[in-house]
Coordinates of C-alpha atoms in Angstrom, one line a residue:
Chain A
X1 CA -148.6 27.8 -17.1
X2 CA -146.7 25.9 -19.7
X3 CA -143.8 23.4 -19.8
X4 CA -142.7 20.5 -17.7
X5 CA -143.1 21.6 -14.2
X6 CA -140.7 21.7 -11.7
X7 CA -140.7 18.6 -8.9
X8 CA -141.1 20.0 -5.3
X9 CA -141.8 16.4 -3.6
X10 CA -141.8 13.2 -4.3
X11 CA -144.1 11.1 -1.6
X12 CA -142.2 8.0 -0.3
X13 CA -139.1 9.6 -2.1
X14 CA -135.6 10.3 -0.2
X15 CA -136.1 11.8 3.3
X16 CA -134.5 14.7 5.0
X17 CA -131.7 14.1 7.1
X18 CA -133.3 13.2 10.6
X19 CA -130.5 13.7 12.7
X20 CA -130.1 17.3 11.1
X21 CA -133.6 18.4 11.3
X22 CA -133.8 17.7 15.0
X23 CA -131.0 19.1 16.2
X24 CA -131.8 22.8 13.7
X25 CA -135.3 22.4 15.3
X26 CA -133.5 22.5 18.7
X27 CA -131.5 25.0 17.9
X28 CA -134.5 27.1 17.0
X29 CA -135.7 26.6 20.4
X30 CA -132.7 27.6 21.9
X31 CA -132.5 31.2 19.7
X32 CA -136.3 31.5 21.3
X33 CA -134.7 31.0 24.8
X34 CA -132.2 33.4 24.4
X35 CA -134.8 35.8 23.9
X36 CA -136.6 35.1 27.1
X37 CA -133.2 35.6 28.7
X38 CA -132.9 38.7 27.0
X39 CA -136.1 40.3 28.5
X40 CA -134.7 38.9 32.0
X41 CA -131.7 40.8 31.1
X42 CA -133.8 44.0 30.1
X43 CA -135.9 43.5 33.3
X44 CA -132.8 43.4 35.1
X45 CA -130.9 46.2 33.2
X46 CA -134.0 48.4 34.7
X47 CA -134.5 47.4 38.6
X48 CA -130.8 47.9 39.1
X49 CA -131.2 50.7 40.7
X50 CA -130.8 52.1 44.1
X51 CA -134.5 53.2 43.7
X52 CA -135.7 49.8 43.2
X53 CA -133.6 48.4 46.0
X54 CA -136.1 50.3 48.1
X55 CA -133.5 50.9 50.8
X56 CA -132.5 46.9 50.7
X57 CA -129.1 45.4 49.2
X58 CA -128.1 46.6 46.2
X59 CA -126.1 45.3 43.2
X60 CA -123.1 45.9 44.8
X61 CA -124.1 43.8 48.2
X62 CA -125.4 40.9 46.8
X63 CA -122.6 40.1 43.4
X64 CA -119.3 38.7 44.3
X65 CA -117.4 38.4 41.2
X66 CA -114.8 36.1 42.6
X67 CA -117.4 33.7 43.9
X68 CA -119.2 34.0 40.7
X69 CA -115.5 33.2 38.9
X70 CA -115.4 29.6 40.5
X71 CA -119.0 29.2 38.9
X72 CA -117.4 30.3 35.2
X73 CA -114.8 27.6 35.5
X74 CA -117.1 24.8 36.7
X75 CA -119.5 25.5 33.5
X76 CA -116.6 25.9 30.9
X77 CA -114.9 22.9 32.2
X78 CA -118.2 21.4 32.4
X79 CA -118.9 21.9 28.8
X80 CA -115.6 20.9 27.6
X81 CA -116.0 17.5 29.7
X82 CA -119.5 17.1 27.4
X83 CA -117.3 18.3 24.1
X84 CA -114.4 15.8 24.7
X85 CA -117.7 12.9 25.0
X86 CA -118.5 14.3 21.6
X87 CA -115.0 13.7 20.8
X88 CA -115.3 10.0 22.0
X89 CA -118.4 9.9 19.8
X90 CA -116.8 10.2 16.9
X91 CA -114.1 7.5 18.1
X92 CA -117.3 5.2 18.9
X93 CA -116.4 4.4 22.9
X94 CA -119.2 3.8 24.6
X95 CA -116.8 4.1 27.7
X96 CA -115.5 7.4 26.5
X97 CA -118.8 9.1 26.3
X98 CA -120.0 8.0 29.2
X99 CA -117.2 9.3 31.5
X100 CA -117.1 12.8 29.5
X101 CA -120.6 12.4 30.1
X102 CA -120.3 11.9 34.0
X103 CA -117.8 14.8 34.2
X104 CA -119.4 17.3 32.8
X105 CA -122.7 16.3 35.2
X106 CA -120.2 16.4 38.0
X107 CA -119.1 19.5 37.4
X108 CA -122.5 20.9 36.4
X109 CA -123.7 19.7 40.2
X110 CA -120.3 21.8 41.4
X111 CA -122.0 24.8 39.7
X112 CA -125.2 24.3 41.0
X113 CA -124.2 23.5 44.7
X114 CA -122.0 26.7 44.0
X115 CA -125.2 28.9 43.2
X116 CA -127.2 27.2 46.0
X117 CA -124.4 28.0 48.9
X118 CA -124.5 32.0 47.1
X119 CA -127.5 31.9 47.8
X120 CA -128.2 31.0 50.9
X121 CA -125.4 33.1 51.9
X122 CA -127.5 36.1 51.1
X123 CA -130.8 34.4 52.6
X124 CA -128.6 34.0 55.6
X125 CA -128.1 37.9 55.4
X126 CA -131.7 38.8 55.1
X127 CA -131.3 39.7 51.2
X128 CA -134.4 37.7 50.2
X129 CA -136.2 37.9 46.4
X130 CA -139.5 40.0 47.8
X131 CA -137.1 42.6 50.2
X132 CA -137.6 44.9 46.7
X133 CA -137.9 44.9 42.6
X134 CA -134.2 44.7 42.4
X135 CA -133.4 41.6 44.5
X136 CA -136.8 40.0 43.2
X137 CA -135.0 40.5 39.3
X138 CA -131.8 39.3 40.2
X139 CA -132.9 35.7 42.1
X140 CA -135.3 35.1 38.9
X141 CA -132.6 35.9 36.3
X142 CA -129.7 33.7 38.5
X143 CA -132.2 30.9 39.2
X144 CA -133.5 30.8 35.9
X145 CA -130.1 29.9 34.4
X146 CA -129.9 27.9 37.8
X147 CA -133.0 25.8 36.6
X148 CA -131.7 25.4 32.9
X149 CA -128.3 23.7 34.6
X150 CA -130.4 21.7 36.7
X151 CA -132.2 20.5 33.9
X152 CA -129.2 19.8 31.9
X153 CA -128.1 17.6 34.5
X154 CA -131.4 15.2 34.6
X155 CA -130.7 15.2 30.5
X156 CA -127.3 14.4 31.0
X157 CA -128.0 11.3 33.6
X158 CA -131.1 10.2 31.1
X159 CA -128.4 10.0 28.3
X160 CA -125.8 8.1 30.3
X161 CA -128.6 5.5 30.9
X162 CA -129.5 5.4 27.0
X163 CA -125.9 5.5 25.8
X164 CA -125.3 2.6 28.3
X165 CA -128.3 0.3 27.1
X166 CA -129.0 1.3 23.7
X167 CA -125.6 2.1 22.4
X168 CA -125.2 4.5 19.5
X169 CA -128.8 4.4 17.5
X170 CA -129.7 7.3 15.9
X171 CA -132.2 8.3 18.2
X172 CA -129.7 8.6 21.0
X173 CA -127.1 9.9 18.6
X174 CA -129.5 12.9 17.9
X175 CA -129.8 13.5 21.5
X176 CA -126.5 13.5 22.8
X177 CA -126.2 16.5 19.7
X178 CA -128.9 18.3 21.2
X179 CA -127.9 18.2 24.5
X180 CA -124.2 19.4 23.4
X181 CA -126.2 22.3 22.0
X182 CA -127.9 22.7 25.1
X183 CA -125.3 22.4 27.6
X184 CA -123.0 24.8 25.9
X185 CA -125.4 27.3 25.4
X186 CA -125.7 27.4 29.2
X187 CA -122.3 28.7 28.9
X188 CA -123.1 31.0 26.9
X189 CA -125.9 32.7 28.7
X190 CA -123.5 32.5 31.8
X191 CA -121.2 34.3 30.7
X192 CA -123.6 37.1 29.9
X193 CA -124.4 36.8 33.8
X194 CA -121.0 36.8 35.0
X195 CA -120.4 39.7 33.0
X196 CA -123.4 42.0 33.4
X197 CA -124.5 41.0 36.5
X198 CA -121.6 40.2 38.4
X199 CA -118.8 42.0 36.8
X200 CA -120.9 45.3 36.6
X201 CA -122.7 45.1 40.0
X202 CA -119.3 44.8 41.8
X203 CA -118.1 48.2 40.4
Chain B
X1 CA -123.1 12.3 5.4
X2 CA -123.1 9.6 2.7
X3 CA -126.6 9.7 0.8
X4 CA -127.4 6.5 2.1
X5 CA -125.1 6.3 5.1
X6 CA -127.4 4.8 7.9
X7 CA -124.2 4.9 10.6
X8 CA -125.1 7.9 12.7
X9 CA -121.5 8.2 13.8
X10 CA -120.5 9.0 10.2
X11 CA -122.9 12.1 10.1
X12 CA -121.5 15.8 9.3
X13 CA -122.3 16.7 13.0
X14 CA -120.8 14.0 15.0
X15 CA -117.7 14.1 12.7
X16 CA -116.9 17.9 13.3
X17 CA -116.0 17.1 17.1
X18 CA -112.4 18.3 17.3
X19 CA -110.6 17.9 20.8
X20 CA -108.0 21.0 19.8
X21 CA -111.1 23.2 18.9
X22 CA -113.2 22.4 21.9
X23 CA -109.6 22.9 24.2
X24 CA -109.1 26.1 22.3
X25 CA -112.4 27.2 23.1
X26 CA -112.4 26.3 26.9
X27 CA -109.1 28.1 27.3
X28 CA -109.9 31.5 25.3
X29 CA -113.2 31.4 27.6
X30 CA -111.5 31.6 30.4
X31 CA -109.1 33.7 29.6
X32 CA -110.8 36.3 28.4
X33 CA -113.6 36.3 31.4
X34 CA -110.3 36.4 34.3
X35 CA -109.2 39.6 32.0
X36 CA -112.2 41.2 32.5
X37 CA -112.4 39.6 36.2
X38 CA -108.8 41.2 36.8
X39 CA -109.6 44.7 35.0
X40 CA -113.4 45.2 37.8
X41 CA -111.3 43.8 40.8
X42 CA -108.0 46.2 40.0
X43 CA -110.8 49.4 39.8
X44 CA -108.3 51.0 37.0
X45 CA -111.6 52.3 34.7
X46 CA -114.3 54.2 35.1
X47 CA -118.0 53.2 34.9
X48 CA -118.5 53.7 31.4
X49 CA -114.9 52.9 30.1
X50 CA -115.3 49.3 32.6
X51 CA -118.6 48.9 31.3
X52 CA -117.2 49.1 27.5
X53 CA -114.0 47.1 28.3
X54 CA -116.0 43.7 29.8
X55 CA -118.7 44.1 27.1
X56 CA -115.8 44.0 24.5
X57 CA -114.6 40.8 26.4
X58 CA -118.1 39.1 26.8
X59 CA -118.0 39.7 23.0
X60 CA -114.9 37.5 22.8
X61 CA -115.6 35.0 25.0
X62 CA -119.1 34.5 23.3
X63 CA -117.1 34.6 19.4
X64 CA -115.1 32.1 20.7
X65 CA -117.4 29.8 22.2
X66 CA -119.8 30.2 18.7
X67 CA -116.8 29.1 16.1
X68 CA -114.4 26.5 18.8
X69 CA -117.6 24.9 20.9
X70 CA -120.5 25.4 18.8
X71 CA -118.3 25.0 15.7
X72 CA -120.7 27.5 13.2
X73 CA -119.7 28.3 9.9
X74 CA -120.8 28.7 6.5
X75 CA -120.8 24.9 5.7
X76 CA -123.7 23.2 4.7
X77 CA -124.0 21.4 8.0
X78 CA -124.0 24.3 9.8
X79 CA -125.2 27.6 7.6
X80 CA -129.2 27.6 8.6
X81 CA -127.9 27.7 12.6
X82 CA -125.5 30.5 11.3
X83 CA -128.0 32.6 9.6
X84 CA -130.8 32.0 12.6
X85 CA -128.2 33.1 15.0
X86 CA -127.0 36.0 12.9
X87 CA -130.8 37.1 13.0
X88 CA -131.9 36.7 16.8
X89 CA -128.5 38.7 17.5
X90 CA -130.0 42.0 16.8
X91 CA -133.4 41.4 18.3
X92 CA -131.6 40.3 21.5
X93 CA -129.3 43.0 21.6
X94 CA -132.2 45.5 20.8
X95 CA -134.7 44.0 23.4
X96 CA -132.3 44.8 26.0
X97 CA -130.7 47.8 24.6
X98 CA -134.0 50.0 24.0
X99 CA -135.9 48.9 27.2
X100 CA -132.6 50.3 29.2
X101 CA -133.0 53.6 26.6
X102 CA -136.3 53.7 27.3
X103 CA -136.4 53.9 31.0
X104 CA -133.0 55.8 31.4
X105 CA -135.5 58.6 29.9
X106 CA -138.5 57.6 31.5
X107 CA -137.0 57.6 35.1
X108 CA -136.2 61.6 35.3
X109 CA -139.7 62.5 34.0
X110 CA -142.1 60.3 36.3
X111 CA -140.4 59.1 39.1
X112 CA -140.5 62.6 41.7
X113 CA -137.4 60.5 44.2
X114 CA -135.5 59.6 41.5
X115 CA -133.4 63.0 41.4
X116 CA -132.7 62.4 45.2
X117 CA -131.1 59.4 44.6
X118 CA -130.0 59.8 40.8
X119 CA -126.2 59.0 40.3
X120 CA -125.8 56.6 43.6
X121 CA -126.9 53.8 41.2
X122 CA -125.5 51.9 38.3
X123 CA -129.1 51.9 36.3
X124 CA -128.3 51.0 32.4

C-alpha cells in the first residue's frame, strides 16, 4: 500500500461518549431479551391447546382480560411516572426524580400484587403450573415478565438511594437511562401478553 | 452533547425527555389496548377477523410506545437503537410465526387424538 494512511485510533486520544455506549449496550441486551420472550411466546403459541390442557383449564379458564386490563394501566402509568422523572432530569430536581421515581415503583408493586392475587386465584381453583403443558407455558411466560417487573422495582429503589446520595454524576445519570429503557420495555412486552394471551384466550 | 461537555444533564439522551411526548404515549397506549379490550369483550368478530383486529392494535400500541416513550428516530443519538430494533423485528416475528406454522402442520400428522379434539381449541 501507498499514501498517507488513514487514522483509525488514536491511543489516549478523545473517548467515546460513555453515557452513550452504555445505554446502546443495554439496549442490545434488551433486543436479546425480547428474543427469549419470543420463544416463550412460540412455546406458548403451541401448548394452547385443548390437547395440551390434558383435560385441565384451558386458555379460556384461566385469562381474564378485564383483570388483566387493571395490570395494563398500572404498567403504562407506571412507565409514564418513570418518564415524567426523566422529565425532572432534564430540569435537574433531585426532588422531582425521586418522586417520579417512587411512583412509578408504587405502581409497579400495584402490578405485581395484581399478578400475585391472579394467581393465586387460580391456585385457589386448583389450576396449578404441572396440572398440564398448557398451564405449565402460561405461569412461566406471566411470571417471567412477573420477575422482570420485580426486578425493575429493586433497580428502581437502588436508584432512588443513588440519586438521593450521589446526586446527578454520570454514573448514576447512565443508570437512571438504562433503567428508563428497561422499565418501558416491560411495557412493551406486556402488552404483547395482554394481547396474545389474554385478549386471545378469552375468545 | 457539547465535545467537551462533562455535565451529564446536557447529554442528547437526557435532553430528549418531553412531558407531551411521554403523555401522548401513555394515552395512545391505552387507548388503543381498551379498543381492542372492548372489540374481545363485545364478541362482534370472529376468530380469525378478532385475532387480526387486536394484532393490528398491539401494532399501534407498540409504534406508539417506540417513537413517544422510547423516542427512536433517525437521529444520531438514536439511529444504531433504530437499526438494531428494525433487525431483531423480523427474527422475533419469525421465531414465533414459523414454530406456530410448524406445529399447526405437525399436529394432524403425529398426534392420533388430535382430530377428536381438533377445532375445540384456539392453537396458533
Amino acid at each position: 500500500m501507498s499514501g498517507a494512511q488513514p487514522v483509525l485510533w488514536l491511543p489516549g486520544g478523545e473517548e467515546h461518549d460513555p453515557i452513550a455506549n452504555k445505554t446502546f449496550g443495554f439496549w442490545l441486551y434488551m433486543m436479546s431479551d425480547a428474543l427469549i420472550f419470543a420463544a416463550l411466546f412460540a412455546a406458548y403459541g403451541v401448548l394452547d391447546h385443548r390437547f395440551n390442557a390434558a383435560g385441565g383449564a384451558t386458555a379460556r379458564q384461566v385469562a381474564h382480560p378485564v383483570d388483566a386490563f387493571w395490570q395494563t394501566l398500572a404498567v403504562f402509568a407506571s412507565v409514564l411516572a418513570y418518564s415524567l422523572a426523566m422529565v425532572k432530569l432534564k430540569a435537574g430536581s433531585r426532588l422531582g426524580v425521586l418522586l417520579g421515581l417512587g411512583a412509578a415503583a408504587l405502581l409497579g408493586l400495584v402490578f405485581i400484587g395484581l399478578e400475585i392475587a391472579d394467581f393465586a386465584s387460580l391456585i385457589g381453583q386448583g389450576i396449578t403450573p404441572e396440572r398440564s403443558g398448557f398451564l405449565s407455558m402460561f405461569f412461566v411466560l406471566v411470571a417471567v415478565h412477573g420477575l422482570h417487573m420485580l426486578f425493575g422495582l429493586l433497580w428502581i429503589a437502588v436508584m432512588m438511594a443513588q440519586v438521593a446520595l450521589k446526586g446527578f454524576t454520570t454514573e448514576v445519570v447512565t443508570r437512571l437511562l438504562t433503567l428508563r429503557l428497561f422499565w418501558t420495555f416491560q411495557a412493551s412486552i406486556w402488552v404483547c401478553v395482554f394481547v396474545f394471551v389474554y385478549l386471545r384466550g378469552a375468545f | 452533547m457539547p465535545a467537551h461537555s462533562t455535565d451529564p444533564l446536557l447529554h442528547p439522551e437526557v435532553r430528549q425527555a418531553s412531558i407531551l411526548a411521554y403523555g401522548a404515549g401513555f394515552v395512545a397506549s391505552t387507548v388503543f389496548m381498551a379498543i381492542a379490550l372492548v372489540i374481545t369483550l363485545g364478541r362482534v368478530l370472529p376468530y380469525l377477523g378478532l385475532l387480526a383486529a387486536i394484532s393490528a392494535l398491539a401494532m399501534l400500541a407498540l409504534l406508539a410506545q417506540v417513537v413517544l416513550l422510547f423516542r427512536l428516530d433517525l437521529s444520531e443519538t438514536q439511529l444504531w437503537k433504530t437499526v438494531s430494533l428494525a433487525l431483531v423485528i423480523p427474527l422475533f416475528v419469525l421465531s414465533i410465526g414459523l414454530t406456530g406454522w410448524m406445529f399447526h402442520t405437525l399436529y394432524p400428522r403425529t398426534m392420533l387424538h388430535f382430530m377428536a379434539v381438533q377445532g375445540s381449541g384456539s392453537m396458533m
